[in-house]
Short mmCIF file of C-alpha atoms in Angstrom, two decimals:
data_model
loop_
_atom_site.label_atom_id
_atom_site.label_comp_id
_atom_site.label_asym_id
_atom_site.label_seq_id
_atom_site.Cartn_x
_atom_site.Cartn_y
_atom_site.Cartn_z
CA MET A 1 0.11 0.11 -0.36
CA SER A 2 1.30 3.67 -1.13
CA ALA A 3 2.23 5.87 1.74
CA LEU A 4 -0.04 8.57 0.55
CA ALA A 5 -3.55 5.54 0.21
CA GLY A 6 -6.55 7.52 0.93
CA LEU A 7 -5.16 11.22 0.37
CA GLY A 8 -7.73 12.32 -1.46
CA PRO A 9 -11.19 10.93 0.71
CA LEU A 10 -8.82 12.47 3.66
CA LEU A 11 -8.23 16.15 1.87
CA ARG A 12 -12.45 16.14 1.30
CA LEU A 13 -12.65 15.20 5.22
CA ALA A 14 -10.53 17.78 6.22
CA TRP A 15 -12.09 20.49 3.89
CA ARG A 16 -15.82 19.07 5.18
CA ARG A 17 -14.80 19.75 8.77
CA ASP A 18 -13.19 23.35 7.85
CA ARG A 19 -15.62 24.54 5.27
CA VAL A 20 -16.99 26.93 7.28
CA LEU A 21 -13.89 28.15 9.47
CA VAL A 22 -11.55 28.62 6.80
CA PRO A 23 -13.62 30.85 4.11
CA ILE A 24 -14.14 32.86 7.34
CA SER A 25 -10.72 33.16 8.19
CA VAL A 26 -9.51 33.77 4.92
CA LEU A 27 -12.15 36.73 3.91
CA ALA A 28 -10.97 38.49 7.57
CA ILE A 29 -7.57 38.44 6.71
CA THR A 30 -8.27 39.83 3.49
CA GLY A 31 -10.87 42.14 4.15
CA SER A 32 -8.70 43.71 7.05
CA ALA A 33 -5.61 44.08 4.86
CA VAL A 34 -7.80 45.62 1.63
CA SER A 35 -10.02 48.06 4.18
CA GLY A 36 -6.64 49.26 5.93
CA ALA A 37 -4.97 50.30 2.64
CA GLN A 38 -8.06 52.04 1.03
CA ALA A 39 -8.75 54.10 4.21
CA THR A 40 -4.69 55.38 4.11
CA LEU A 41 -4.58 55.85 0.62
CA ALA A 42 -7.75 57.81 1.18
CA LEU A 43 -5.61 60.19 3.48
CA TYR A 44 -2.60 59.98 1.18
CA PRO A 45 -3.36 60.17 -2.35
CA THR A 46 -0.09 61.39 -2.85
CA SER A 47 3.43 61.30 -2.48
CA ALA A 48 3.31 65.39 -1.20
CA SER A 49 0.25 64.82 1.10
CA MET A 50 1.99 62.35 3.56
CA GLY A 51 4.39 65.02 5.40
CA GLU A 52 6.93 64.81 7.85
CA ALA A 53 4.12 63.66 10.41
CA VAL A 54 4.22 60.44 9.02
CA ARG A 55 7.61 59.95 8.29
CA ALA A 56 8.66 60.74 12.44
CA VAL A 57 6.12 58.12 13.09
CA VAL A 58 7.43 55.04 10.52
CA THR A 59 10.88 56.22 12.14
CA ASN A 60 10.33 56.09 15.68
CA PRO A 61 12.14 52.61 17.16
CA ALA A 62 8.42 51.18 19.08
CA ALA A 63 7.41 51.03 15.96
CA LEU A 64 9.86 50.21 14.14
CA ALA A 65 10.15 46.74 16.51
CA LEU A 66 6.25 46.38 16.61
CA TYR A 67 5.50 47.22 12.40
CA GLY A 68 9.23 47.12 10.83
CA PRO A 69 10.31 50.01 8.27
CA VAL A 70 8.56 51.61 5.62
CA ALA A 71 10.21 50.00 1.87
CA ASP A 72 9.48 53.81 1.11
CA PRO A 73 8.43 56.19 3.03
CA THR A 74 7.59 58.82 0.10
CA SER A 75 4.93 56.40 -1.42
CA PRO A 76 1.74 56.13 -0.45
CA ASP A 77 0.93 52.26 -1.38
CA ALA A 78 3.57 51.43 0.18
CA PHE A 79 2.54 53.31 3.64
CA ALA A 80 -0.89 51.58 3.17
CA VAL A 81 0.44 48.16 3.47
CA TYR A 82 2.85 49.23 6.33
CA LYS A 83 1.10 47.48 9.54
CA MET A 84 -0.43 44.61 7.58
CA GLY A 85 2.88 43.35 6.17
CA THR A 86 3.98 42.36 9.27
CA LEU A 87 0.95 41.52 10.89
CA GLY A 88 -0.92 40.11 8.23
CA GLY A 89 1.89 37.29 7.54
CA VAL A 90 1.55 36.40 11.83
CA PHE A 91 -2.14 35.86 11.01
CA LEU A 92 -1.65 33.85 7.71
CA VAL A 93 1.17 31.88 9.85
CA LEU A 94 -1.15 31.46 12.41
CA LEU A 95 -4.09 29.82 10.38
CA GLY A 96 -1.82 27.66 8.32
CA TYR A 97 -0.50 26.54 12.02
CA ALA A 98 -3.53 25.89 13.18
CA LEU A 99 -4.97 24.07 10.07
CA VAL A 100 -2.04 21.75 10.17
CA ARG A 101 -2.06 21.04 13.95
CA ARG A 102 -5.76 20.13 14.00
CA HIS A 103 -5.49 17.63 11.27
CA THR A 104 -2.31 15.88 12.53
CA ARG A 105 -1.57 15.72 16.76
CA SER A 106 -5.32 16.81 17.46
CA GLU A 107 -6.37 13.41 15.54
CA GLU A 108 -4.01 11.70 16.59
CA ASP A 109 -4.61 12.71 20.58
CA LEU A 110 -8.04 11.82 19.51
CA GLY A 111 -7.43 8.43 18.36
CA ARG A 112 -9.38 9.09 15.32
CA LEU A 113 -5.94 8.50 12.99
CA GLU A 114 -5.63 5.14 14.52
CA LEU A 115 -8.99 4.18 13.54
CA LEU A 116 -8.66 5.67 9.75
CA GLY A 117 -4.69 3.70 10.09
CA ALA A 118 -6.65 0.43 10.59
CA GLY A 119 -8.56 1.11 7.40
CA VAL A 120 -6.88 1.64 3.35
CA VAL A 121 -4.91 4.58 4.80
CA GLY A 122 -1.30 5.50 4.17
CA ARG A 123 0.84 6.65 7.29
CA ARG A 124 1.64 10.05 5.40
CA ALA A 125 -1.37 10.75 3.77
CA PRO A 126 -2.98 12.41 6.98
CA LEU A 127 -0.31 14.82 7.41
CA ALA A 128 -0.18 15.11 3.38
CA ALA A 129 -3.78 16.15 3.54
CA ALA A 130 -3.38 19.05 6.71
CA VAL A 131 -0.14 20.24 4.50
CA ILE A 132 -1.99 20.81 1.07
CA LEU A 133 -5.13 22.25 2.79
CA ALA A 134 -2.71 24.78 4.65
CA THR A 135 -1.29 25.28 1.89
CA ALA A 136 -4.38 25.92 -0.48
CA ALA A 137 -5.72 28.43 2.30
CA VAL A 138 -2.72 30.68 2.21
CA LEU A 139 -2.26 30.58 -1.25
CA VAL A 140 -6.27 31.26 -2.07
CA THR A 141 -5.48 34.40 1.05
CA CYS A 142 -2.65 35.99 -0.75
CA LEU A 143 -4.53 35.72 -4.17
CA LEU A 144 -7.60 37.33 -3.06
CA THR A 145 -5.92 39.96 -1.67
CA LEU A 146 -3.47 40.43 -4.45
CA ALA A 147 -6.78 40.97 -6.44
CA GLY A 148 -8.40 43.38 -3.66
CA TYR A 149 -4.85 45.58 -3.58
CA VAL A 150 -4.85 45.68 -7.14
CA SER A 151 -8.76 46.66 -7.35
CA ILE A 152 -8.29 49.67 -5.37
CA GLY A 153 -5.58 51.16 -7.25
CA MET A 154 -2.43 50.00 -6.32
CA GLY A 155 0.40 48.66 -8.21
CA VAL A 156 0.44 45.16 -9.77
CA ALA A 157 3.97 44.67 -8.95
CA GLY A 158 4.03 45.78 -5.38
CA SER A 159 0.97 44.48 -4.48
CA ALA A 160 2.78 40.94 -5.71
CA ALA A 161 5.80 41.74 -3.76
CA SER A 162 3.43 42.16 -0.28
CA VAL A 163 1.54 38.81 -1.17
CA ALA A 164 4.87 37.43 -1.34
CA GLY A 165 6.07 38.18 1.37
CA TRP A 166 3.24 37.24 3.70
CA ALA A 167 3.45 33.24 1.44
CA ALA A 168 6.98 33.31 2.04
CA ALA A 169 6.20 33.27 5.87
CA ALA A 170 3.04 31.20 5.96
CA LEU A 171 4.66 28.66 4.29
CA ALA A 172 7.84 28.16 6.04
CA PHE A 173 5.60 27.71 9.69
CA VAL A 174 3.43 25.20 7.76
CA GLY A 175 6.10 23.09 7.24
CA VAL A 176 7.60 24.25 10.80
CA THR A 177 4.09 22.81 12.08
CA ALA A 178 4.58 19.61 9.78
CA VAL A 179 7.45 18.95 11.53
CA THR A 180 6.71 20.03 15.16
CA ALA A 181 3.30 17.93 14.95
CA GLN A 182 5.44 15.03 15.00
CA VAL A 183 8.43 16.19 17.20
CA SER A 184 6.16 16.74 20.14
CA SER A 185 3.90 14.27 22.06
CA THR A 186 0.56 15.79 22.07
CA ALA A 187 -1.18 19.34 20.34
CA ARG A 188 -0.23 21.41 23.26
CA GLY A 189 3.47 20.52 22.76
CA CYS A 190 2.97 20.86 19.15
CA ALA A 191 1.48 24.26 20.43
CA GLY A 192 4.79 25.22 21.97
CA LEU A 193 7.19 24.40 20.02
CA THR A 194 5.68 26.16 17.13
CA LEU A 195 4.28 29.33 18.73
CA GLY A 196 7.71 29.55 20.72
CA ALA A 197 9.46 29.64 16.97
CA LEU A 198 6.47 32.28 15.48
CA GLY A 199 7.84 34.22 18.64
CA ALA A 200 11.72 33.97 18.23
CA SER A 201 11.04 34.84 14.50
CA TYR A 202 9.28 38.02 15.49
CA LEU A 203 11.31 38.94 18.33
CA LEU A 204 14.59 38.58 16.06
CA ARG A 205 12.88 41.02 13.11
CA ALA A 206 11.90 43.54 15.99
CA VAL A 207 15.28 43.54 17.75
CA VAL A 208 17.25 43.98 14.45
CA ASP A 209 14.51 46.48 12.82
CA GLY A 210 14.86 48.18 16.32
CA ASN A 211 18.43 48.84 16.58
CA PRO A 212 19.64 50.14 13.11
CA ALA A 213 23.34 49.13 14.59
CA SER A 214 22.62 45.44 14.78
CA PRO A 215 23.68 43.36 11.40
CA GLN A 216 20.91 43.46 9.13
CA TRP A 217 21.58 40.43 7.75
CA LEU A 218 19.99 38.74 10.78
CA ILE A 219 16.88 39.70 9.44
CA TRP A 220 16.81 37.05 6.50
CA LEU A 221 17.27 34.30 9.10
CA SER A 222 13.60 35.06 10.54
CA PRO A 223 10.50 34.24 8.28
CA LEU A 224 9.14 37.10 9.56
CA GLY A 225 12.00 38.94 8.39
CA TRP A 226 11.20 37.77 4.26
CA ALA A 227 7.80 39.58 4.25
CA GLU A 228 10.10 42.35 5.35
CA GLN A 229 12.73 42.01 2.67
CA ALA A 230 9.79 41.85 -0.12
CA GLN A 231 10.48 45.72 0.08
CA ALA A 232 6.55 45.98 -1.22
CA PHE A 233 6.44 49.08 -3.57
CA ALA A 234 9.86 49.74 -4.02
CA VAL A 235 12.27 46.97 -4.46
CA ASN A 236 9.10 44.26 -5.19
CA ARG A 237 11.25 41.40 -4.61
CA THR A 238 8.42 38.58 -5.17
CA TRP A 239 11.25 35.86 -5.22
CA VAL A 240 10.94 35.71 -1.13
CA ALA A 241 8.00 33.80 -1.69
CA LEU A 242 10.15 30.85 -2.76
CA LEU A 243 12.38 31.00 0.30
CA GLY A 244 8.64 29.51 2.01
CA VAL A 245 8.36 27.17 -0.83
CA ALA A 246 11.89 25.97 0.02
CA ALA A 247 11.57 25.90 3.73
CA LEU A 248 8.48 24.10 3.40
CA ALA A 249 10.04 21.29 0.78
CA ALA A 250 12.63 20.82 3.29
CA GLY A 251 10.36 20.42 6.17
CA LEU A 252 8.06 18.06 4.60
CA PRO A 253 10.90 15.22 4.39
CA SER A 254 12.25 15.70 8.20
CA ALA A 255 8.06 15.79 9.42
CA GLY A 256 8.18 12.33 6.92
CA LEU A 257 10.89 10.65 8.40
CA VAL A 258 10.36 11.51 12.14
CA LEU A 259 6.81 10.09 10.99
CA GLU A 260 8.13 6.81 9.95
CA ARG A 261 10.30 6.55 12.73
CA ARG A 262 8.02 6.84 15.52
CA ASP A 263 4.92 4.88 17.28
CA LEU A 264 1.43 6.43 16.35
CA GLY A 265 0.80 8.95 19.83
CA ALA A 266 4.07 8.97 20.46
CA GLY A 267 6.93 11.99 19.54
CA LEU A 268 10.83 12.64 19.96
CA ILE A 269 9.78 14.60 22.99
CA ALA A 270 7.85 12.52 25.65
CA THR A 271 5.46 13.60 27.53
CA ARG A 272 6.22 14.91 31.05
CA THR A 273 4.94 12.63 33.77
CA GLY A 274 2.73 14.65 36.31
CA ALA A 275 3.07 14.67 40.01
CA ALA A 276 2.12 11.53 42.36
CA ASP A 277 -0.44 13.50 44.30
CA ALA A 278 -2.80 16.21 42.81
CA SER A 279 -3.02 19.74 44.22
CA PRO A 280 -6.29 20.14 46.88
CA ARG A 281 -6.84 23.61 44.10
CA LEU A 282 -7.62 21.14 41.30
CA SER A 283 -10.60 19.27 43.73
CA SER A 284 -12.67 22.10 41.92
CA ALA A 285 -13.89 22.54 38.40
CA LEU A 286 -12.71 25.96 38.60
CA GLY A 287 -9.40 25.08 40.52
CA LEU A 288 -9.05 22.52 37.20
CA ALA A 289 -9.97 25.55 34.36
CA TRP A 290 -7.81 27.75 35.91
CA ARG A 291 -4.77 25.25 36.17
CA GLN A 292 -5.29 24.60 32.55
CA GLY A 293 -5.89 28.52 31.84
CA ARG A 294 -2.94 30.01 33.83
CA ALA A 295 -0.12 29.77 31.44
CA GLY A 296 -2.00 30.95 28.91
CA LEU A 297 -3.29 33.83 30.35
CA VAL A 298 0.65 34.82 31.39
CA GLY A 299 1.63 34.32 27.99
CA TRP A 300 -1.18 36.86 27.00
CA ALA A 301 -0.39 39.30 29.55
CA VAL A 302 2.90 39.76 28.45
CA GLY A 303 1.83 40.46 24.86
CA PHE A 304 -0.50 43.08 26.18
CA ALA A 305 2.25 44.77 28.54
CA VAL A 306 4.50 44.89 25.51
CA MET A 307 1.91 46.12 23.48
CA GLY A 308 0.66 48.61 26.28
CA VAL A 309 4.83 50.02 26.30
CA VAL A 310 4.85 50.34 22.26
CA VAL A 311 1.44 52.01 22.82
CA GLY A 312 3.10 54.53 25.60
CA GLY A 313 6.02 54.97 23.37
CA LEU A 314 4.49 55.82 20.82
CA LEU A 315 2.71 59.02 22.28
CA GLN A 316 5.12 61.55 21.33
CA SER A 317 4.96 60.51 17.58
CA ALA A 318 1.36 60.08 17.44
CA THR A 319 1.15 63.75 18.91
CA GLU A 320 3.04 64.85 15.65
CA MET A 321 0.84 62.45 13.42
CA LEU A 322 -2.30 63.60 14.86
CA SER A 323 -1.98 67.02 13.99
CA ASP A 324 -2.19 65.64 10.24
CA PRO A 325 -5.87 66.57 10.06
CA GLY A 326 -6.57 63.57 7.89
CA ILE A 327 -5.75 61.16 10.78
CA ALA A 328 -6.84 63.37 13.10
CA ASP A 329 -10.81 62.43 11.07
CA MET A 330 -9.90 58.59 10.44
CA LEU A 331 -8.61 58.39 14.21
CA ALA A 332 -11.52 60.17 15.27
CA LYS A 333 -14.04 57.75 13.48
CA MET A 334 -12.63 54.74 14.42
CA GLY A 335 -12.54 56.51 17.79
CA GLY A 336 -16.00 57.15 18.46
CA GLY A 337 -16.05 61.38 18.44
CA THR A 338 -13.05 64.55 18.64
CA GLY A 339 -11.29 65.61 21.43
CA SER A 340 -7.55 66.20 22.57
CA LEU A 341 -5.20 64.13 20.15
CA ILE A 342 -4.11 61.69 22.88
CA GLY A 343 -7.70 61.01 23.83
CA VAL A 344 -8.27 60.00 20.51
CA TYR A 345 -5.43 57.99 19.98
CA LEU A 346 -5.99 56.33 23.25
CA SER A 347 -9.14 55.74 22.59
CA THR A 348 -8.45 53.95 19.25
CA GLU A 349 -5.93 51.74 20.63
CA PHE A 350 -7.75 50.69 23.72
CA GLY A 351 -10.76 49.80 21.02
CA PHE A 352 -8.68 47.26 19.05
CA ALA A 353 -7.36 46.36 22.54
CA ALA A 354 -10.79 45.10 23.63
CA VAL A 355 -11.04 42.90 20.08
CA VAL A 356 -7.89 41.16 21.37
CA ALA A 357 -8.80 41.11 24.71
CA ALA A 358 -12.27 39.21 23.30
CA ALA A 359 -10.19 36.93 21.27
CA PHE A 360 -8.64 35.38 24.44
CA GLY A 361 -11.82 35.00 26.08
CA VAL A 362 -13.26 32.93 23.10
CA THR A 363 -10.01 31.10 23.51
CA VAL A 364 -10.53 30.05 26.97
CA THR A 365 -14.30 29.61 26.79
CA LEU A 366 -14.02 26.99 23.44
CA ARG A 367 -11.98 24.64 25.61
CA LEU A 368 -15.19 23.85 26.79
CA ARG A 369 -15.89 22.09 23.36
CA SER A 370 -12.40 20.93 22.75
CA GLN A 371 -12.68 18.99 26.27
CA GLU A 372 -16.28 17.68 25.39
CA ALA A 373 -14.44 16.03 22.21
CA GLU A 374 -11.49 14.74 23.83
CA GLY A 375 -14.22 13.14 26.15
CA TYR A 376 -12.51 14.98 29.45
CA ALA A 377 -15.77 16.76 29.88
CA GLU A 378 -17.84 13.43 30.63
CA GLN A 379 -15.30 12.17 33.15
CA LEU A 380 -15.66 15.15 34.96
CA LEU A 381 -19.22 15.42 35.07
CA ALA A 382 -19.60 11.65 36.29
CA THR A 383 -18.21 13.57 39.39
CA ARG A 384 -19.80 15.51 41.85
CA THR A 385 -19.22 18.49 39.56
CA THR A 386 -22.80 19.67 37.90
CA ARG A 387 -23.12 21.16 34.50
CA LEU A 388 -23.47 24.40 35.68
CA ARG A 389 -20.33 24.05 37.31
CA TYR A 390 -18.75 22.99 34.32
CA LEU A 391 -19.60 25.72 32.40
CA ALA A 392 -18.87 28.30 34.76
CA SER A 393 -15.37 27.06 35.47
CA HIS A 394 -14.12 28.42 31.71
CA THR A 395 -16.49 31.05 31.44
CA LEU A 396 -14.95 32.76 34.68
CA VAL A 397 -11.86 32.57 33.65
CA ALA A 398 -12.37 34.48 30.41
CA LEU A 399 -14.65 36.83 31.94
CA LEU A 400 -11.62 37.82 34.40
CA GLY A 401 -9.10 37.43 32.12
CA VAL A 402 -10.62 40.34 29.75
CA PRO A 403 -10.19 43.25 32.89
CA ILE A 404 -6.63 41.79 33.14
CA LEU A 405 -5.17 41.75 30.11
CA LEU A 406 -6.67 45.12 29.43
CA GLY A 407 -5.72 46.78 33.29
CA VAL A 408 -1.74 45.32 31.94
CA MET A 409 -2.15 47.33 29.09
CA ALA A 410 -3.31 50.26 30.77
CA LEU A 411 -0.09 49.87 33.13
CA GLY A 412 2.29 49.37 30.15
CA ILE A 413 1.20 52.72 28.76
CA ARG A 414 1.41 54.46 31.98
CA LEU A 415 4.70 53.07 32.51
CA ALA A 416 6.19 54.15 29.29
CA ASP A 417 4.91 57.35 29.36
CA SER A 418 7.36 59.46 30.77
CA SER A 419 6.18 62.78 29.39
CA GLY A 420 2.94 62.45 31.65
CA LEU A 421 0.30 63.00 28.46
CA THR A 422 -1.81 60.26 29.58
CA GLY A 423 -2.54 61.60 33.04
CA GLY A 424 -2.91 59.20 35.83
CA VAL A 425 -2.92 55.62 36.41
CA GLY A 426 -6.46 55.82 37.45
CA ALA A 427 -7.97 57.57 34.60
CA LEU A 428 -5.81 54.86 31.89
CA LEU A 429 -7.05 51.82 34.30
CA GLY A 430 -11.02 53.31 33.47
CA ALA A 431 -10.74 53.98 29.86
CA ALA A 432 -9.47 50.35 29.45
CA LEU A 433 -12.23 48.34 31.78
CA ALA A 434 -14.57 50.64 30.10
CA ARG A 435 -14.32 47.93 26.96
CA VAL A 436 -14.66 45.09 29.21
CA PRO A 437 -18.60 44.90 28.71
CA ALA A 438 -18.40 44.52 25.11
CA ALA A 439 -15.58 41.91 25.18
CA TRP A 440 -18.08 39.58 27.33
CA VAL A 441 -20.65 40.04 24.93
CA CYS A 442 -18.10 38.12 22.45
CA VAL A 443 -17.51 35.24 25.44
CA GLY A 444 -21.29 35.18 26.21
CA ILE A 445 -21.83 34.71 22.33
CA ALA A 446 -18.94 31.58 22.47
CA ALA A 447 -20.81 29.73 25.34
CA THR A 448 -23.95 29.70 23.90
CA ALA A 449 -22.75 28.68 20.74
CA PHE A 450 -21.29 25.79 22.66
CA ALA A 451 -24.42 24.86 23.97
CA VAL A 452 -26.58 25.52 21.02
CA ALA A 453 -24.40 24.06 18.25
CA LYS A 454 -21.59 22.86 19.39
CA HIS A 455 -20.00 21.15 16.26
CA ALA A 456 -20.14 24.66 14.99
CA ALA A 457 -19.14 26.68 18.32
CA ALA A 458 -16.08 27.82 16.84
CA ALA A 459 -17.00 29.19 13.51
CA ILE A 460 -19.95 31.09 15.15
CA ALA A 461 -17.64 32.32 18.06
CA TRP A 462 -15.10 33.44 15.59
CA GLY A 463 -17.04 34.47 12.98
CA ALA A 464 -19.37 36.75 15.23
CA LEU A 465 -15.73 38.54 16.62
CA SER A 466 -14.54 39.41 12.82
CA VAL A 467 -17.92 40.88 12.00
CA PHE A 468 -17.48 42.98 15.35
CA LEU A 469 -14.43 44.12 14.54
CA LEU A 470 -15.16 45.11 11.14
CA LEU A 471 -18.55 46.79 12.16
CA GLY A 472 -16.97 48.58 15.34
CA GLU A 473 -13.74 50.08 14.43
CA PHE A 474 -13.94 49.89 10.55
CA GLY A 475 -17.65 50.88 10.01
CA ALA A 476 -17.42 54.78 9.69
CA LEU A 477 -14.41 54.56 7.74
CA LEU A 478 -15.84 52.02 5.46
CA GLY A 479 -19.00 54.36 5.44
CA LEU A 480 -21.81 51.88 6.79
CA PRO A 481 -24.67 53.44 8.32
CA ASP A 482 -25.26 53.45 12.25
CA SER A 483 -27.54 50.84 12.24
CA VAL A 484 -25.23 48.42 10.90
CA ILE A 485 -22.47 49.66 13.13
CA THR A 486 -24.32 49.47 16.59
CA LEU A 487 -24.90 45.43 15.76
CA SER A 488 -21.40 45.51 16.99
CA PRO A 489 -20.93 45.29 20.93
CA PHE A 490 -17.68 47.33 20.69
CA ALA A 491 -19.25 50.45 19.25
CA HIS A 492 -21.32 51.11 22.24
CA SER A 493 -18.21 50.97 24.53
CA PRO A 494 -17.52 54.22 26.07
CA ARG A 495 -14.66 55.89 24.51
CA LEU A 496 -12.73 57.02 27.49
CA PRO A 497 -10.35 58.71 28.10
CA LEU A 498 -11.82 60.71 24.77
CA GLU A 499 -15.67 61.33 26.28
CA SER A 500 -17.38 61.23 29.51
CA PHE A 501 -18.49 57.79 31.29
CA ARG A 502 -21.53 56.72 30.58
CA ALA A 503 -23.39 53.85 32.76
CA LEU A 504 -26.56 53.08 30.05
CA PRO A 505 -24.19 51.64 27.62
CA VAL A 506 -22.18 49.80 30.04
CA VAL A 507 -25.45 48.21 31.47
CA PHE A 508 -26.87 47.16 28.09
CA LEU A 509 -23.85 45.38 27.71
CA VAL A 510 -23.59 43.45 30.99
CA ALA A 511 -27.39 42.71 30.41
CA VAL A 512 -26.66 41.35 27.10
CA SER A 513 -23.69 38.85 28.05
CA THR A 514 -25.82 37.98 31.23
CA ALA A 515 -28.86 36.92 29.11
CA LEU A 516 -26.33 34.76 26.66
CA PHE A 517 -24.77 33.25 29.60
CA VAL A 518 -28.20 32.10 30.97
CA LEU A 519 -29.07 31.01 27.70
CA ALA A 520 -25.79 28.98 27.58
CA ALA A 521 -26.95 27.14 30.70
CA VAL A 522 -30.31 26.44 29.86
CA GLN A 523 -29.43 24.91 26.54
CA TRP A 524 -26.54 23.25 28.09
CA ARG A 525 -28.63 21.33 31.11
CA ARG A 526 -30.67 20.38 27.86
CA ARG A 527 -28.26 18.46 25.55
CA ASP A 528 -26.52 15.32 25.25
CA VAL A 529 -22.79 15.02 25.99
CA GLY A 530 -20.22 14.02 23.41
#
């Protein structure tokens, strides 16, 4: 029997399982990139309109570390793809990683690959199907984004170079994930190795870009650096995509070699033996949920702290940038009004941070579904743990994590603000915490989706968050009517410190999230487990 026997049916099965998740993810990445570029070009249609304020921002060390340099500071097209050049690459890397991990190591952990292997299925067919699906998702996203850029009047060569940088980074990490899925013994171990490699790649690029004295050749050691070195709308190195193809081509034989030499369910890195006796804190469902989520919360908190430091470090440059009436008007629409320059800037940044914090809450809440699929929920519910306590355990960790993350960001901003432009710590914490109820609504949707439509829970939760992001943060820029924009909970959050606090929207959002949790509890008690 061929090592790739059954590849066709497995590929169709993988697509059927992800037929909602993949299109939503592809359209979200494409839509964010194209709409962001279109909004930037509306502000800066010509080189003369860019002004010194924009150049001051893109030469700021904090901005260089976060996003990298602009390929051509005089080109409106180059500035239009500035942020998404790096962030789009990261999002596409995460999509490719999630697909490969989901259809390889996660399936192996659940025992499904063992069942498939008992049929007419070759040993390498599941890995090949996962890689093909992930590669197709990456390439379709790049092609759609290329078409979107060209449709809004951007140059074809520069647009191609921009998406070639994305493809280089994403294909490289598809190969990395294929290897880590074989090396690790669990899906969690695969996530740790792959995301650790992604973090190291981003850190290397940030250090080199943030310190011009660093050897610039080091940037070529980072796949995310390849996306930057595409130099879109300047040099236009579309050939960097071949680096990603080469990395993928090198990773697949390595993954296949490990796959042929390891036992099914095992890996080169053995699972660490747990303690002989469990901690008393694990005697409750809440204690167990906290134990499972605390490492992730710490990692997210570090990211929010870095985000806060970067936002605070950009305050001086932001003041110069907001002296441009076009940018001030754009951020006023995204921030929800007009006022002091610093208020507009902070309101906009806290709005984006609230969406990211909501993503953390959704991730934690959807662990309910993954544990049910793996059979752990049934074992836990066989004890004295009730269904409501089980549901409340993970949702409580998600709900508490949102204000913690936003509070950490606020403290990071205050720490980096040496000039005192942001005011006191209390004002920043209030501005951050005012965004919490909107994120709680997203957590409530995830919990309700788990209870009502368990098989589509992830697609519903992430799809809703993507739509809310588009409506709440970009709706005004896209010219959408207010009746549509207000469908997003983020559009109702008080825009502190830009405006005074209003209790009614907060009460409304808390009431909506509470109603969602009540609905989730009722439906969870009614449906079968498993």
